[in-house]
Each structure stands twice: as structure tokens, then as C-alpha cells.
Amino acid sequence: MKRIGVLISGRGTNLQALIDAQQQDRLGAEIAVVISNKSKAYGLERARTANISTEIVTKKTHPVREEHDKRVVEILKQYNVDIVVLAGYMRLITEHLIKPFENKIINIHPSLLPAFPGIDAQQQALDYGVKITGCTTHVVTIEMDAGPIILQEYVPIFDTDTRDTLAERILEKEHEILVETVQLLSEGKIHIQGRRTKINGE
Ligand code: GAR
């Protein structure tokens, strides 16, 4: 079974979706460690409740970006991690993390990429006035939010939506496609061909 390292910064509802799937034997993988760059991230509580090992690497403990990522890699190796999941990890990562886990790092993003990369994609979508947005899982490359896309799900935007109501509806879909992406990746069913990914059985 593949071993997963989950990187978080905040409340960790995506992490919780992975934990729930694992507990219901739907993940096809084991969460080996949860690493947070925020010592007070609520996601750490979720991991502890599920008896999953936690580690904290912050700006304070590792002020130099390169050293920060090297420490994260050290931890991931220590836990024999095969696949890294960025689940609300609000930090740019460097080649020091990407190289050792090339094509093995995935990210969940709350928009239909390539629309609205970066911070607060939900507000960006509202501000732009699009009628449909959604979420994307993708392979992480050095360019932010720009790696090969794995799965996407759409979410309509209603006139009455606020940033929070929209974010809430997108989250429900995020949880679904993130779990599915980890399942597919663990089963070796995702093949990267240039910018495109091919999924076995599709
Ligand atoms: C999620 O909406 C995730 O897509 C987003 O942060 C939120 C984390 O929520 N990530 C990004 O915006 C990355 N650019 P969670 O902590 O409840 O999983």
C-alpha cells in the first residue's frame, strides 16, 4: 500500500476527507504523516484524533525557504512516503521538495485551472463574474498551480453566493476529487504525458 504524506496549513477539511476514506477502506493508501507549516493548524488536531503522526515545520523554525523544504523532505523520507498531497498548503514549494518527489506531489485547488490560480480563487471567480467555477487536482511542478491536471469538477455560481457559500460548495467537490485522485494515484492508474494525464479505464 502506498504511503501518503499530507501537507497542510489550516483547518484541514480535505485532510479529514482523506482520513475518513482511509478509515472506511476507500483510500487504497495509508496516511503516514501530516506536516503543517502552522503550529496551530486545526488539521493537526484531526490527525492526532485519527492517531496519525504529525510534524511541524514553520517559518520560525526554518526561516530559509530552501532549508524549510529540505527539512520537509527529510521527514517525508523518514516516514517512507511515496505520494505527497498538498491539502490547503498555503506555501510556495521549491525544487528542493519537487525534485525528490517528481510527479509524486499533487495539489487541490479551488478553481477550474488555469482560471484563478493563487490566493483566494473563490473570491477571484466571484469578482470576475464567471457563472461556473469548481476545483482541480493537479501534479505539482515548479510553476504555481500549473502542473498537469488530473481531475476537475464544476460548481455553478449563484447570484446569492458570497465567498463563503461558494467556498463551502466547492469544498464538497474538492473532498470527492481529492480522495479519487489519491485512489487513482495509489493504484498506478494516472499516466502523465506532457501536459496531459491519462487515466486508466477512462
Ligand atoms: C481548500 O479550499 C483548498 O483548495 C485551498 O485551501 C483550502 C483548504 O481547506 N487551497 C488553495 O487555495 C491552494 N492554492 P482545508 O484546510 O479545509 O482543506
Coordinates of C-alpha atoms and ligand atoms in Angstrom, one line a residue:
M1 CA 0.0 0.0 0.0
K2 CA 1.3 3.5 -0.9
R3 CA 2.2 5.8 1.9
I4 CA 1.0 9.3 1.8
G5 CA 2.4 12.5 3.4
V6 CA -0.2 15.3 3.7
L7 CA 0.9 18.9 3.9
I8 CA -1.5 21.4 5.5
S9 CA -1.7 24.9 6.7
G10 CA -5.1 25.3 8.2
R11 CA -8.4 23.7 9.1
G12 CA -7.8 20.5 7.2
T13 CA -11.2 19.5 5.8
N14 CA -9.5 18.0 2.8
L15 CA -7.2 16.1 5.2
Q16 CA -10.4 14.9 7.0
A17 CA -11.8 13.6 3.8
L18 CA -8.7 11.5 3.3
I19 CA -8.8 10.3 6.9
D20 CA -12.5 9.3 6.5
A21 CA -11.7 7.5 3.3
Q22 CA -8.8 5.6 4.9
Q23 CA -10.9 4.6 7.9
Q24 CA -13.6 3.3 5.5
D25 CA -11.0 1.4 3.5
R26 CA -11.7 3.5 0.4
L27 CA -8.4 5.3 0.1
G28 CA -6.2 2.4 -1.1
A29 CA -3.3 4.2 0.7
E30 CA -2.1 4.9 4.2
I31 CA -1.6 8.4 5.6
A32 CA 1.9 8.1 7.1
V33 CA 2.4 11.6 8.3
V34 CA 0.7 15.1 8.4
I35 CA 3.1 18.0 8.2
S36 CA 1.9 21.6 8.9
N37 CA 3.7 24.9 8.4
K38 CA 1.4 26.4 11.0
S39 CA 1.8 25.1 14.6
K40 CA -1.9 25.9 15.4
A41 CA -3.5 24.5 12.3
Y42 CA -6.7 22.7 13.2
G43 CA -5.8 19.9 10.8
L44 CA -3.1 18.8 13.2
E45 CA -5.9 18.0 15.8
R46 CA -7.7 16.0 13.1
A47 CA -4.6 14.0 12.5
R48 CA -4.0 13.4 16.2
T49 CA -7.6 12.3 16.7
A50 CA -7.0 9.7 14.0
N51 CA -3.7 8.6 15.5
I52 CA -1.7 9.8 12.6
S53 CA 1.8 11.2 13.2
T54 CA 2.2 14.9 13.0
E55 CA 5.2 17.2 12.3
I56 CA 5.5 20.9 12.3
V57 CA 8.0 22.9 10.1
T58 CA 7.4 26.6 10.3
K59 CA 8.9 29.8 9.0
K60 CA 10.1 30.4 12.6
T61 CA 11.9 27.0 12.9
H62 CA 13.2 27.2 9.3
P63 CA 13.4 30.8 8.1
V64 CA 15.4 30.0 4.9
R65 CA 13.0 28.6 2.2
E66 CA 15.5 26.0 1.0
E67 CA 16.1 24.7 4.5
H68 CA 12.4 24.6 5.1
D69 CA 11.7 22.3 2.1
K70 CA 14.8 20.2 2.9
R71 CA 13.5 19.5 6.4
V72 CA 10.1 18.6 4.9
V73 CA 11.8 16.1 2.5
E74 CA 13.8 14.7 5.4
I75 CA 10.5 14.0 7.3
L76 CA 8.8 12.5 4.3
K77 CA 11.7 10.2 3.7
Q78 CA 11.8 9.2 7.4
Y79 CA 8.2 8.1 7.1
N80 CA 8.8 6.3 3.8
V81 CA 6.3 8.5 1.9
D82 CA 5.5 7.6 -1.7
I83 CA 3.0 10.3 -2.5
V84 CA 2.7 13.9 -1.2
V85 CA -0.6 15.6 -1.0
L86 CA -0.8 19.4 -0.7
A87 CA -4.2 19.8 1.1
G88 CA -4.6 23.5 1.7
Y89 CA -0.8 24.0 2.0
M90 CA -0.5 27.8 1.6
R91 CA 3.1 27.9 0.8
L92 CA 5.1 28.0 -2.4
I93 CA 7.3 25.0 -2.6
T94 CA 10.8 24.9 -4.2
E95 CA 12.7 22.4 -6.3
H96 CA 14.2 21.1 -3.1
L97 CA 10.9 19.4 -2.4
I98 CA 9.7 18.9 -6.0
K99 CA 12.8 17.1 -7.3
P100 CA 12.9 14.3 -4.8
F101 CA 9.2 13.6 -5.3
E102 CA 8.9 14.4 -9.0
N103 CA 5.4 13.6 -10.4
K104 CA 4.5 12.3 -6.9
I105 CA 3.2 15.6 -5.5
I106 CA -0.4 16.6 -6.0
N107 CA -2.4 19.7 -5.1
I108 CA -6.0 20.5 -4.7
H109 CA -7.0 24.0 -5.9
P110 CA -10.5 25.7 -5.6
S111 CA -11.0 26.7 -9.2
L112 CA -11.1 25.3 -12.7
L113 CA -7.4 25.8 -13.5
P114 CA -5.9 27.5 -15.4
A115 CA -8.5 30.1 -14.3
F116 CA -7.8 31.8 -11.0
P117 CA -4.5 30.4 -9.7
G118 CA -3.0 31.6 -6.5
I119 CA -4.7 33.0 -3.4
D120 CA -8.5 33.1 -2.8
A121 CA -9.6 31.6 -6.1
Q122 CA -13.2 31.6 -4.9
Q123 CA -13.2 35.4 -4.5
Q124 CA -11.4 35.8 -7.8
A125 CA -14.1 33.8 -9.5
L126 CA -16.9 36.0 -7.9
D127 CA -15.0 39.2 -8.8
Y128 CA -14.6 38.1 -12.4
G129 CA -18.2 37.2 -12.7
V130 CA -17.9 33.7 -14.1
K131 CA -21.1 31.6 -13.9
I132 CA -19.2 28.3 -13.3
T133 CA -16.2 27.6 -11.2
G134 CA -15.0 24.4 -9.5
C135 CA -11.9 22.6 -8.3
T136 CA -8.9 20.9 -9.8
T137 CA -6.4 18.3 -8.7
H138 CA -3.1 18.5 -10.5
V139 CA 0.5 17.3 -10.4
V140 CA 2.8 19.9 -8.8
T141 CA 5.5 21.4 -10.8
I142 CA 7.8 24.4 -10.1
E143 CA 5.3 26.8 -11.7
M144 CA 2.5 27.5 -9.2
D145 CA -0.9 25.9 -9.9
A146 CA 0.2 25.0 -13.5
G147 CA 1.1 21.3 -13.5
P148 CA -0.8 18.6 -15.5
I149 CA -4.4 18.4 -14.5
I150 CA -5.7 15.1 -13.1
L151 CA -9.4 15.7 -12.1
Q152 CA -11.8 18.6 -12.3
E153 CA -15.3 19.1 -11.0
Y154 CA -17.5 22.1 -11.8
V155 CA -19.6 24.2 -9.4
P156 CA -22.2 26.7 -10.6
I157 CA -22.2 30.2 -9.1
F158 CA -25.5 31.6 -7.9
D159 CA -26.5 35.3 -7.7
T160 CA -26.9 35.0 -4.0
D161 CA -23.4 33.5 -3.4
T162 CA -20.9 35.1 -1.1
R163 CA -17.3 34.0 -1.0
D164 CA -18.1 31.7 1.9
T165 CA -21.2 30.0 0.5
L166 CA -19.3 29.4 -2.8
A167 CA -16.2 28.1 -1.0
E168 CA -18.4 25.7 1.0
R169 CA -20.0 24.2 -2.1
I170 CA -16.6 23.9 -3.9
L171 CA -15.2 22.2 -0.8
E172 CA -17.7 19.4 -1.1
K173 CA -16.4 18.7 -4.6
E174 CA -12.8 19.1 -3.5
H175 CA -13.2 16.3 -1.0
E176 CA -14.6 14.0 -3.6
I177 CA -11.9 14.6 -6.3
L178 CA -9.0 14.6 -3.9
V179 CA -9.9 11.2 -2.5
E180 CA -10.5 9.9 -6.0
T181 CA -7.1 11.3 -7.2
V182 CA -5.3 9.6 -4.3
Q183 CA -7.1 6.4 -5.1
L184 CA -6.1 6.5 -8.7
L185 CA -2.5 7.5 -8.0
S186 CA -2.1 4.8 -5.4
E187 CA -3.4 2.2 -7.9
G188 CA -0.9 3.5 -10.5
K189 CA -3.7 4.5 -12.8
I190 CA -2.5 8.0 -13.7
H191 CA -0.1 8.4 -16.5
I192 CA 1.5 11.8 -17.3
Q193 CA 2.0 12.5 -20.9
G194 CA 3.4 16.0 -21.3
R195 CA 0.7 18.5 -20.2
R196 CA -2.0 15.8 -20.2
T197 CA -2.7 13.0 -17.8
K198 CA -4.3 9.8 -18.9
I199 CA -6.3 7.8 -16.5
N200 CA -6.6 4.0 -17.0
G201 CA -10.1 2.8 -17.6
E202 CA -11.4 6.1 -18.8
Ligands
GAR1 C1 -9.2 24.5 0.1 O1 -10.2 25.2 -0.5 C2 -8.1 24.3 -0.9 O2 -8.5 24.0 -2.2 C3 -7.4 25.6 -0.8 O3 -7.4 25.9 0.6 C4 -8.5 25.3 1.2 C5 -8.0 24.5 2.4 O4 -9.1 24.0 3.1 N1 -6.1 25.6 -1.4 C6 -5.5 26.6 -2.1 O5 -6.1 27.6 -2.3 C7 -4.2 26.3 -2.6 N2 -3.8 27.3 -3.6 P1 -9.0 22.8 4.1 O6 -7.8 23.2 5.1 O7 -10.3 22.8 4.9 O8 -8.7 21.5 3.4

